[in-house]
CSV table of C-alpha atoms in Angstrom, one decimal:
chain,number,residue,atom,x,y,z
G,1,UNK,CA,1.5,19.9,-6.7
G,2,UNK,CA,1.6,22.8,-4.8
G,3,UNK,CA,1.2,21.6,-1.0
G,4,UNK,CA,4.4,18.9,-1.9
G,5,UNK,CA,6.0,22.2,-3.4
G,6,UNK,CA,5.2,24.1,-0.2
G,7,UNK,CA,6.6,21.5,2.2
G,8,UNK,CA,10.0,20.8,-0.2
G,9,UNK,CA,10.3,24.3,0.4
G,10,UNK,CA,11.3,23.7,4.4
G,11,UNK,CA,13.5,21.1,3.7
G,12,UNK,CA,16.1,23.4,2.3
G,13,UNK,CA,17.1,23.4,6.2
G,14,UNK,CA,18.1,20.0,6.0
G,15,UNK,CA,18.1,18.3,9.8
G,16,UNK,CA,20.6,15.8,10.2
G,17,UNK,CA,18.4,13.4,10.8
G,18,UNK,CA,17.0,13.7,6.3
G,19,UNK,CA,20.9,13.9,5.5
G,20,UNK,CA,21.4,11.0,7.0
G,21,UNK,CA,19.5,9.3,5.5
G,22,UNK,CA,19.8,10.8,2.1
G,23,UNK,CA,23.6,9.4,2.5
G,24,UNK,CA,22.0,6.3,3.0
G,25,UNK,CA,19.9,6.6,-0.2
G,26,UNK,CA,22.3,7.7,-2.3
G,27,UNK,CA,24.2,4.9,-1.7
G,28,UNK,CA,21.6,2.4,-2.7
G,29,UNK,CA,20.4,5.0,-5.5
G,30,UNK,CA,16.6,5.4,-4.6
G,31,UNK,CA,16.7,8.4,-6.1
G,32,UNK,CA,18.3,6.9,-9.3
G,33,UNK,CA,16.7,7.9,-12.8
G,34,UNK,CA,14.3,10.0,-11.2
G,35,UNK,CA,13.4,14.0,-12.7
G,36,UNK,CA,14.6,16.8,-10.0
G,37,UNK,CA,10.2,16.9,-9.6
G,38,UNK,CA,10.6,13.4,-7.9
G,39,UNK,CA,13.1,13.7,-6.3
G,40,UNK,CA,11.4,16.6,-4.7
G,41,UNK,CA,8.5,14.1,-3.9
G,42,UNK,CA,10.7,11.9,-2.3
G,43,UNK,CA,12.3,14.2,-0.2
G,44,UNK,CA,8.7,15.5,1.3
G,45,UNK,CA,7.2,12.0,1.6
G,46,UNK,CA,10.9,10.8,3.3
G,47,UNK,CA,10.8,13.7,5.9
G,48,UNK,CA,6.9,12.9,6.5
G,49,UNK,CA,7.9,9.0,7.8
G,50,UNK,CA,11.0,10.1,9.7
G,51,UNK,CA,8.9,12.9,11.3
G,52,UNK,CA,5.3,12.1,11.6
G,53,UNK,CA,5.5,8.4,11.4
G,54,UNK,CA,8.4,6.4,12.4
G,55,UNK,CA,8.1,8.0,16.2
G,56,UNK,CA,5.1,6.2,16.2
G,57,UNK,CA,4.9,3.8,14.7
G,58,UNK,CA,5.7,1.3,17.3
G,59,UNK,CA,2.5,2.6,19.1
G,60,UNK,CA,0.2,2.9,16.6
G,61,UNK,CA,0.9,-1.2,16.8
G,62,UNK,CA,1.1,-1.8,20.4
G,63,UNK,CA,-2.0,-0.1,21.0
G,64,UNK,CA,-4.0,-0.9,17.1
G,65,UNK,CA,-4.3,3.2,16.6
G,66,UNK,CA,-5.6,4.4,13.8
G,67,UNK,CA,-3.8,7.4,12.8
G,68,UNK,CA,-6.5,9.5,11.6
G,69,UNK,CA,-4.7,13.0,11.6
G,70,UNK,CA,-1.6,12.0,11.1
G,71,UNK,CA,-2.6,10.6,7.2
G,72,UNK,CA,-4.5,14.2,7.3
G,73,UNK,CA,-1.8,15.8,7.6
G,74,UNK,CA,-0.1,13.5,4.8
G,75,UNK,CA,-3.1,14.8,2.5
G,76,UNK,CA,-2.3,18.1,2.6
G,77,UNK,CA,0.4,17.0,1.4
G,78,UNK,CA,-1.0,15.7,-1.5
G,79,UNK,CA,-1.0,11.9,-0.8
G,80,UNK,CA,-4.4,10.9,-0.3
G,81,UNK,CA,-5.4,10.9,-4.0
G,82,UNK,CA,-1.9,11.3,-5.7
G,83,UNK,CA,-2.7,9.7,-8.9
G,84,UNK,CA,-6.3,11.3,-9.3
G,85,UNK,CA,-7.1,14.0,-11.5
G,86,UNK,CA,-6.5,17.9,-10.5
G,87,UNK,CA,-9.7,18.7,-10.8
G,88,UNK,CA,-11.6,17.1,-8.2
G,89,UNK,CA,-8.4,17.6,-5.6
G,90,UNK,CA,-6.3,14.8,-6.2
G,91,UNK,CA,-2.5,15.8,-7.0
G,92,UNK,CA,-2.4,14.0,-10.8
G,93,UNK,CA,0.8,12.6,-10.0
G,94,UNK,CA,2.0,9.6,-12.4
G,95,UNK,CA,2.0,5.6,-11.2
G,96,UNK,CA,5.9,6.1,-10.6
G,97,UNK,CA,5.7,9.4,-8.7
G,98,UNK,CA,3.5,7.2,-6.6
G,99,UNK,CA,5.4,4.3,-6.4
G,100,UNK,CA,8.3,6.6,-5.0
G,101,UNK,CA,6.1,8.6,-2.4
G,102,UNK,CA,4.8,5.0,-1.0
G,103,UNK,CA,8.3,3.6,-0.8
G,104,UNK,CA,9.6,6.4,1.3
G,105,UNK,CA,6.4,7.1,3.0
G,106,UNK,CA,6.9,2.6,4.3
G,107,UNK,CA,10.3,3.9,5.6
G,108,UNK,CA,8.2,5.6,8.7
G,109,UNK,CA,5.2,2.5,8.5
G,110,UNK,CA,4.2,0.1,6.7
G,111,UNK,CA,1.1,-0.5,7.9
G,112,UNK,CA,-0.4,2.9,8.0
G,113,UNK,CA,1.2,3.3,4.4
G,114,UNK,CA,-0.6,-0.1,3.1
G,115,UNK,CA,-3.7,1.4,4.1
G,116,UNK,CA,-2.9,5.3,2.6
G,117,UNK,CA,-2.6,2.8,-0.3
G,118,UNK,CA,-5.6,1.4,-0.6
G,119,UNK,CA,-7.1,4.4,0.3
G,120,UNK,CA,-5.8,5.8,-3.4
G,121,UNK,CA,-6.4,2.9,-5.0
G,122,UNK,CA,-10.5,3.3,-4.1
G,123,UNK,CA,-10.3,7.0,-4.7
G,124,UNK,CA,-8.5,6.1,-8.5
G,125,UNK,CA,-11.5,3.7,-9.4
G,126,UNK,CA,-14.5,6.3,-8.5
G,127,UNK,CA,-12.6,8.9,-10.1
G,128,UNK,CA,-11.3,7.0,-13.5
G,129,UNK,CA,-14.9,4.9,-13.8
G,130,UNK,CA,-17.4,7.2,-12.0
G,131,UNK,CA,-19.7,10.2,-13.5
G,132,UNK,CA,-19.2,13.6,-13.0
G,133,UNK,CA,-21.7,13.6,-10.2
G,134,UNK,CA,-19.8,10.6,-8.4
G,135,UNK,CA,-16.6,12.1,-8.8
G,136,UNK,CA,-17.5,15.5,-7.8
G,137,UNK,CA,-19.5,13.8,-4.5
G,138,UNK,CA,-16.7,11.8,-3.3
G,139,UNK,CA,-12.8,12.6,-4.6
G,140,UNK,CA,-12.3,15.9,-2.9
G,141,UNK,CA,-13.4,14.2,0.7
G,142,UNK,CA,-11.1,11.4,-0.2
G,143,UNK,CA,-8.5,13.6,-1.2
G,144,UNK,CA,-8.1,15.5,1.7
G,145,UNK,CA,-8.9,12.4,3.9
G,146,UNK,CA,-11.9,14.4,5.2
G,147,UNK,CA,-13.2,10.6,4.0
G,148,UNK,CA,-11.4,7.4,4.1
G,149,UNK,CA,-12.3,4.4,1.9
G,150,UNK,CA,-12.6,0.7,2.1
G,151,UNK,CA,-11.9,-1.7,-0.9
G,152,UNK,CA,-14.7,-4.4,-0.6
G,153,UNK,CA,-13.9,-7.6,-2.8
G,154,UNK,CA,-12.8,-10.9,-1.1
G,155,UNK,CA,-15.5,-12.4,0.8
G,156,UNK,CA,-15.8,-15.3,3.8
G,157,UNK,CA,-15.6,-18.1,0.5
G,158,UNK,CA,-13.7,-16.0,-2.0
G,159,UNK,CA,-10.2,-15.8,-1.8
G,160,UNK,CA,-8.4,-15.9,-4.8
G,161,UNK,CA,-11.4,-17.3,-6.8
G,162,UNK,CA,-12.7,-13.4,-6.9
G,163,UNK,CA,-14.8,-14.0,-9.5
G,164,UNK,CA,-17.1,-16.5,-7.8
G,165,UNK,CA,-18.1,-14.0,-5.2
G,166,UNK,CA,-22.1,-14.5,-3.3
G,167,UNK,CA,-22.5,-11.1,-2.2
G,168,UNK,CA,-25.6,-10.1,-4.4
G,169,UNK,CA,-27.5,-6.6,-5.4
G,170,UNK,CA,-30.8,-7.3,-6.3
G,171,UNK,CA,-32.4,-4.3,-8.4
G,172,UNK,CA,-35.4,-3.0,-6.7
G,173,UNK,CA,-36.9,-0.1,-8.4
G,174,UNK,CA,-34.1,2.9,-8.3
G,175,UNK,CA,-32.1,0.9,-5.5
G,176,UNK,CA,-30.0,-1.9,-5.3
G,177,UNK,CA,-30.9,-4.5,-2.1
G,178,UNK,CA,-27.0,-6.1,-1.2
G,179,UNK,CA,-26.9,-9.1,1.0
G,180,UNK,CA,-23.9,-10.9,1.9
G,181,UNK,CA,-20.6,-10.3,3.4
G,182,UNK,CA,-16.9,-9.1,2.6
G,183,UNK,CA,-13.8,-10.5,4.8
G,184,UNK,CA,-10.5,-9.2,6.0
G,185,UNK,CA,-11.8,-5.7,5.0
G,186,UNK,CA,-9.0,-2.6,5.6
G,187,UNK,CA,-10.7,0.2,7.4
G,188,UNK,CA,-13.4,-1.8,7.9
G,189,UNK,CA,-16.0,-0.1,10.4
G,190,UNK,CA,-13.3,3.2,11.0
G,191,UNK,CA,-14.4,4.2,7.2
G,192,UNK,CA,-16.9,6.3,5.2
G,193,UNK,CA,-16.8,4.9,1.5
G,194,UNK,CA,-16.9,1.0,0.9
G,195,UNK,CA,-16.3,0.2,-3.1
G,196,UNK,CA,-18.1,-3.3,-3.1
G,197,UNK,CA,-18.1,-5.6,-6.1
G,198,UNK,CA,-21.1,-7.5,-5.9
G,199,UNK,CA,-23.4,-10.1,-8.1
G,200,UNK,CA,-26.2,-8.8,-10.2
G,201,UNK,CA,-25.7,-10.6,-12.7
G,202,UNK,CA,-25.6,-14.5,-13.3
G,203,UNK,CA,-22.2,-16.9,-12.6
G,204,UNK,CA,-18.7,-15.7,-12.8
G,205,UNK,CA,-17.0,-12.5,-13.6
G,206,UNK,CA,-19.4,-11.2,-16.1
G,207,UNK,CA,-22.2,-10.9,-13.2
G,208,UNK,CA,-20.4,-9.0,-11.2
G,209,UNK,CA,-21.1,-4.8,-10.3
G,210,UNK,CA,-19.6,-2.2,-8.6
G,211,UNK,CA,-21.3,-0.3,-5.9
G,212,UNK,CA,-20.2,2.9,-3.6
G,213,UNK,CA,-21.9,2.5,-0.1
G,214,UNK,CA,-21.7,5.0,2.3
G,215,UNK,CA,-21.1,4.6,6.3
G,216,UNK,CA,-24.8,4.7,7.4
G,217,UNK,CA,-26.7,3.2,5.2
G,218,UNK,CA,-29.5,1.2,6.8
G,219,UNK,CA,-28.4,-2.9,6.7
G,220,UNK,CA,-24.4,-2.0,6.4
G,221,UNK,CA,-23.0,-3.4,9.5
G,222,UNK,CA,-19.4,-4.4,10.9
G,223,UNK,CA,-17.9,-7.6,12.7
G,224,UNK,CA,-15.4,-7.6,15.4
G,225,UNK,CA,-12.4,-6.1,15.0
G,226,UNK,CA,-10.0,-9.0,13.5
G,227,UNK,CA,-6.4,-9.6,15.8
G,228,UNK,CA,-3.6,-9.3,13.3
G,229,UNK,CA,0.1,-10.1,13.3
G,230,UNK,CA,0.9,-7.1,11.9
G,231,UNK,CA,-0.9,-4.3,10.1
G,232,UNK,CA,-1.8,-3.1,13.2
G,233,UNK,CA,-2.7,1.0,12.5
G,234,UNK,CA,-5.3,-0.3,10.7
G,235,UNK,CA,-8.7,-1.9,11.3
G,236,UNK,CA,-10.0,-4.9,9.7
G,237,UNK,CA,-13.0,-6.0,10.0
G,238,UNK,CA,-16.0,-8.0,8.3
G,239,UNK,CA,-18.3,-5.6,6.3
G,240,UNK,CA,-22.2,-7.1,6.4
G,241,UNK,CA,-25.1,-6.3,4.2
G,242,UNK,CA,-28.4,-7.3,5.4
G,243,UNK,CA,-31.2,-6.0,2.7
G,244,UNK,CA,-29.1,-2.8,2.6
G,245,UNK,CA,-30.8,-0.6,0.0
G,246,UNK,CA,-27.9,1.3,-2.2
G,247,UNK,CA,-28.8,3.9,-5.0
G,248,UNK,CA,-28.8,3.1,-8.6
G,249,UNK,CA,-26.9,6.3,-8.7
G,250,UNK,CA,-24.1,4.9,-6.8
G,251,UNK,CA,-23.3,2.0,-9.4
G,252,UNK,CA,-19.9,2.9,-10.6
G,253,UNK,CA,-19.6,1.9,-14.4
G,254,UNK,CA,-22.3,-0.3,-16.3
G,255,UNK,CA,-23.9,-3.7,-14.6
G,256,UNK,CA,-21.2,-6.2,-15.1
G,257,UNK,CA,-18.3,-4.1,-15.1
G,258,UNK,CA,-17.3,-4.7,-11.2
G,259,UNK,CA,-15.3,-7.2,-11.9
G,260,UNK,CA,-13.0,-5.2,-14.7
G,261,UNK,CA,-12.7,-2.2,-12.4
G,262,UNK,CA,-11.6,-4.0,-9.9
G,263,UNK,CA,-9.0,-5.7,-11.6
G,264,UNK,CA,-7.9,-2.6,-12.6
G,265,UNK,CA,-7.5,-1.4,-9.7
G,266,UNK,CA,-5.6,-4.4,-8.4
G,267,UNK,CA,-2.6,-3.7,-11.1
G,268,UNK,CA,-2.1,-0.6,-9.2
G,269,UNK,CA,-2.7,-2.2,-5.9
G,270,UNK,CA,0.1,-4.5,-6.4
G,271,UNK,CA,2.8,-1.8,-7.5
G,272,UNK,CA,1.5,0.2,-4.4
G,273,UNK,CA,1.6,-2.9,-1.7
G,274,UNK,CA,5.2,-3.4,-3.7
G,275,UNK,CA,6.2,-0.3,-3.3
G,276,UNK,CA,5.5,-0.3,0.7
G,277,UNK,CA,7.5,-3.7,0.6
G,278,UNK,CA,10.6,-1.5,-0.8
G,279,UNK,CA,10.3,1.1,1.7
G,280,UNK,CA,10.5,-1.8,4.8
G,281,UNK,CA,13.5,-3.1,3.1
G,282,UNK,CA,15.0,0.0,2.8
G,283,UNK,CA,14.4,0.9,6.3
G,284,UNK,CA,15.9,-2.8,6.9
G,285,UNK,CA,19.1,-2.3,5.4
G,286,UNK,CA,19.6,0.9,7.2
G,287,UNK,CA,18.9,-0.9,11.0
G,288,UNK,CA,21.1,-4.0,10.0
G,289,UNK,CA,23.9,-1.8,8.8
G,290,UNK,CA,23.4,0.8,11.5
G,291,UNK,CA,23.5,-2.6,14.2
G,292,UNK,CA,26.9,-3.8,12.3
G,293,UNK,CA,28.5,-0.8,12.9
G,294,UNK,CA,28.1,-0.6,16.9
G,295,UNK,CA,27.7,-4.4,18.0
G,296,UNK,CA,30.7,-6.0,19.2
G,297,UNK,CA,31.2,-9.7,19.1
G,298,UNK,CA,34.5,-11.7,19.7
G,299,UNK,CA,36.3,-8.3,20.2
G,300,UNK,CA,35.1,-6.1,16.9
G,301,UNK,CA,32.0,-5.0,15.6
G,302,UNK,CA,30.1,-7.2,13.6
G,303,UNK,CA,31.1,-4.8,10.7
G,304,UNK,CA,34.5,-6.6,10.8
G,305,UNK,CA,32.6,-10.3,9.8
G,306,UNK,CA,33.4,-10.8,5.9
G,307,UNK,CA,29.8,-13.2,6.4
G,308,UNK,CA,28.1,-10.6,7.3
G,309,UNK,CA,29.5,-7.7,5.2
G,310,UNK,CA,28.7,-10.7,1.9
G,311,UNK,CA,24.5,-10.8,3.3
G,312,UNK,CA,24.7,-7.2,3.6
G,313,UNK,CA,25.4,-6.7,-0.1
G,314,UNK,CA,23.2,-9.2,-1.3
G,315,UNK,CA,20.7,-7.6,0.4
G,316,UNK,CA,21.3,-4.3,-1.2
G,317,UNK,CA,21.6,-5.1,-4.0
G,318,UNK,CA,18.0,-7.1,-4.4
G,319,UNK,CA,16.7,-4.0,-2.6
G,320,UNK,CA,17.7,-2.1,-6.2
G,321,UNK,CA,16.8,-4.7,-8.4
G,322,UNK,CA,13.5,-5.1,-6.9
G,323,UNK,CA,13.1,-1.4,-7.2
G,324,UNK,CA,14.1,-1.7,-10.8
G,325,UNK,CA,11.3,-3.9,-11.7
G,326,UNK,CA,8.6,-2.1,-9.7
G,327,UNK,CA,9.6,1.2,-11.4
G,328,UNK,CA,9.2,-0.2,-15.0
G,329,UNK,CA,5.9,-1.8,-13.8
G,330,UNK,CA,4.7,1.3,-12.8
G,331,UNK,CA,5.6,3.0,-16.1
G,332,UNK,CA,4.5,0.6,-18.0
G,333,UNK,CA,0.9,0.6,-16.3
G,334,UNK,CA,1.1,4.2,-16.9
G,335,UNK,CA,1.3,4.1,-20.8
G,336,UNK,CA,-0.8,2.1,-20.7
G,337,UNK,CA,1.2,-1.3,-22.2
G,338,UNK,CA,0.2,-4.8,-23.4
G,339,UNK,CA,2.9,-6.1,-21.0
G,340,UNK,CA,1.4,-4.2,-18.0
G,341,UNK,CA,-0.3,-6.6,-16.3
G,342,UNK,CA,2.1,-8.9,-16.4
G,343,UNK,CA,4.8,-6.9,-15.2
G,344,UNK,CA,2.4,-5.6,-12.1
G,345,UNK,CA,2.3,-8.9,-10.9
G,346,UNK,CA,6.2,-10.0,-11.6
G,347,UNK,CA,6.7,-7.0,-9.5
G,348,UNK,CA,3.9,-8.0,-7.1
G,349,UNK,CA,5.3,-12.0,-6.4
G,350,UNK,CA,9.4,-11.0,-6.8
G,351,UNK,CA,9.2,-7.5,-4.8
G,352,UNK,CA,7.2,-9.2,-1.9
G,353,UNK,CA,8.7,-12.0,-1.3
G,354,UNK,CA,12.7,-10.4,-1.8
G,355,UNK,CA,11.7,-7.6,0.8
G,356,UNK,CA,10.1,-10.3,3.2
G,357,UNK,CA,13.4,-12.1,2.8
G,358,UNK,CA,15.4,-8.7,3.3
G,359,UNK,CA,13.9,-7.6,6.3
G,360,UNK,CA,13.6,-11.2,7.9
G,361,UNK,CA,17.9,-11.2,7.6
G,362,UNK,CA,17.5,-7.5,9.1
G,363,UNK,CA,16.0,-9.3,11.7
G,364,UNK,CA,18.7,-12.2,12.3
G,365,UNK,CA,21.7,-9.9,12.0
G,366,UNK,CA,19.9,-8.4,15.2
G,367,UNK,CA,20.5,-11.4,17.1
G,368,UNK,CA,18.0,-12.0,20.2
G,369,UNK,CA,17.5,-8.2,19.7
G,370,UNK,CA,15.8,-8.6,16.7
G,371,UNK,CA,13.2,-10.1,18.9
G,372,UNK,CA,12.3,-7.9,20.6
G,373,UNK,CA,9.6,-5.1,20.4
G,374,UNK,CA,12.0,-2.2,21.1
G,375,UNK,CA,13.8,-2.9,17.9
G,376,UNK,CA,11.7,-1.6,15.1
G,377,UNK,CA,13.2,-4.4,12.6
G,378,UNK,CA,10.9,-7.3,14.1
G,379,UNK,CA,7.8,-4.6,13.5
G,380,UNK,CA,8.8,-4.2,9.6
G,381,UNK,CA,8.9,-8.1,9.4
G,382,UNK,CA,5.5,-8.8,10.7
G,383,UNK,CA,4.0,-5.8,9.0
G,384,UNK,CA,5.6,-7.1,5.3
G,385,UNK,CA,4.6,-10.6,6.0
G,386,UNK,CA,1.3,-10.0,4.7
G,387,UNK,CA,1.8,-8.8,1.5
G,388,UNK,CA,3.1,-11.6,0.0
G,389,UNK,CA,-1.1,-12.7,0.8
G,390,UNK,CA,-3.3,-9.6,-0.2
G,391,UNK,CA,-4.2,-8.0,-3.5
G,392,UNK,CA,-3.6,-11.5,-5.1
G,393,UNK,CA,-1.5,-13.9,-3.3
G,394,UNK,CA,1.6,-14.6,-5.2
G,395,UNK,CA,0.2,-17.9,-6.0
G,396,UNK,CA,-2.0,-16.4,-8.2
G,397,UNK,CA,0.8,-13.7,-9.4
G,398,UNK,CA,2.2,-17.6,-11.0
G,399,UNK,CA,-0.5,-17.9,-12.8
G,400,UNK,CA,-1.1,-14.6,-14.2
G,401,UNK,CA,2.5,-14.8,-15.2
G,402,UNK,CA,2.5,-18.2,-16.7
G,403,UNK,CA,-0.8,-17.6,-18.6
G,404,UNK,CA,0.5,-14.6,-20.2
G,405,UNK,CA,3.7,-16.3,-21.2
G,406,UNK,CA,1.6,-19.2,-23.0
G,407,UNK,CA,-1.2,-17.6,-24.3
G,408,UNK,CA,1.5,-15.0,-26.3
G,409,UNK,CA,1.2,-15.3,-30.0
């Protein structure tokens, strides 16, 4: 932990700009429950997203940058592998020391949080399901974000029916020949390290592989950059095979494993994408509140308005029940419990949809303001919108739920 050590350490010349908003915290007790350790990492990952992040955030959208240095700098930190192991450079942090870092790190952006997200989520797989040789070739690059990584699983005709997924891997000596495609892919084209679940196998899950493939490889080509409501920081784009010949050595796992691994690494997907819904909504509450305070309507602020003051405190409060239930998703993935899954996804469909909902009032109490693009509020709305979509709409988080709740003995 020593880099998230070595930056706590400057904060003990607080600026006014971190007690401010640690007032605001405090008051809606995102630092509730958590050791003096956390708190420590949410101090470090706060200051990064007021100081690195938020002042431009508005044009990394505007003009689709992709902030490169910027989530550097966030790895030396410690955040670009926080839950993978020590000894291949990640920080070996726990699935709620990560949830807190992503919510605080949202406060700054969403978007370029999303993607830090997914990023650890991709660096977690080849380091829990790899070799020694993998892991030793590709965690300390991703760690440090020397190397950024693409998760590769929903194609042009596979949505939410994962499992029926075309893009084959046709054994070929000591080399797997992929063909096929992969759709809305984050970091797609501006990456190094695509985790691709592919067929080589027959039908269904049970057929399906997981392969690293590296930027470069002969027959791995990109479409166009995709135009996006929000999510802007970061590309998306197709990723192509065309008879691209991948290593046996890069199989992650055994054949027909893909699918497993990347369902496990969905359940931490949808704490992390739930977690960067928490830190919009917190930064929500904060603008609306802030924007009560100053504008004046019928001759007093809009402070004054018992209406307003009510949808203020209901939004609070879902803010801290929705960081309840990600927290105690997060611990439960950690330890590893029968009710894990589950609970990922009640986090995943209640947490996304509650923060949408939080931030889109942020956005009304704004009036035509809200509108606009000067006012960050409408930027956190467009940015949240899609997570109620990716790492398993929240259709699918229905099922999950309902199957688990009548299949139970």
């Amino acid at each position: 932990h020593g880099a998230i050590w070595e930056w706590g350490a400057l904060l003990k010349s607080t600026t006014e700009t971190v007690l401010h908003i640690s007032i605001f915290n405090s008051l809606l007790t995102a630092a509730h429950g958590l050791s003096d350790e956390q708190r420590e990492f949410q101090k470090v990952a706060f200051d990064f997203a007021a100081n690195e992040m938020a002042p431009y955030m508005a044009e990394w959208d505007h003009k689709e940058i992709f902030p490169v240095e910027t989530m550097r700098k966030a790895a030396q930190l410690g955040f670009g592998g926080i839950y993978v192991q020590p000894e291949v450079g990640g920080s070996g942090l726990s699935r709620l020391d990560t949830s807190v870092i992503f919510e605080a790190l949202s406060t700054g952006c969403v978007s370029t949080t999303a993607y830090i997200s997914i990023h650890n989520m991709c660096a977690w797989m080849i380091d829990t399901f790899g070799n020694t040789e993998q892991r030793e070739k590709y965690c300390p690059d991703l760690c440090s974000m020397e190397k950024f990584a693409s998760y590769c699983l929903t194609e042009p005709g596979s949505g939410s029916d994962a499992a029926s997924l075309l893009t084959t891997a046709q054994l070929k000596g000591d080399h797997y020949i992929l063909n096929g495609s992969k759709a809305f892919i984050s970091g797609g084209g501006d990456t190094d390290v695509y985790v691709v679940m592919c067929r080589t196998g027959g039908k269904g899950a049970k057929g399906i592989s997981c392969l690293v493939v590296e930027k470069g490889t002969p027959g791995l080509s990109f479409g166009k950059k995709e135009k996006k409501v929000g999510w802007n920081s970061q590309p998306t784009r197709a990723v192509i095979f065309e008879d691209c010949a991948v290593p046996v050595a890069n199989r992650l796992g055994e054949e027909g494993q893909g699918f497993t691994i990347a369902m496990k690494g969905l359940n931490g997907g949808r704490i992390n994408i739930a977690s960067c819904s928490l830190g919009a909504a917190h930064a929500c509450v904060q603008l609306a509140r802030d924007h009560l305070l100053v504008r004046k309507q019928f001759g007093e602020t809009l402070s004054n308005n018992q209406y307003l003051q009510f949808r203020l405190a209901e939004m609070a409060t879902k803010l801290v029940a929705s960081r309840l239930l990600v927290r105690e998703a997060a611990t439960a993935l950690q330890e590893n419990r029968p009710d894990a899954v589950s609970l990922c996804s009640m986090a995943k469909l209640f947490v996304t949809d509650e923060c949408f909902n939080i931030c889109n009032q942020a956005l009304q109490m704004h009036g035509g303001y809200g509108y606009l693009k000067d006012y960050a509020v409408q930027q956190f709305v467009r940015d949240i919108r899609v997570h109620q979509i990716l790492e398993g709409t929240n259709e699918v988080m229905r099922m999950i739920i309902s199957r688990s709740l009548l299949t139970e003995s």
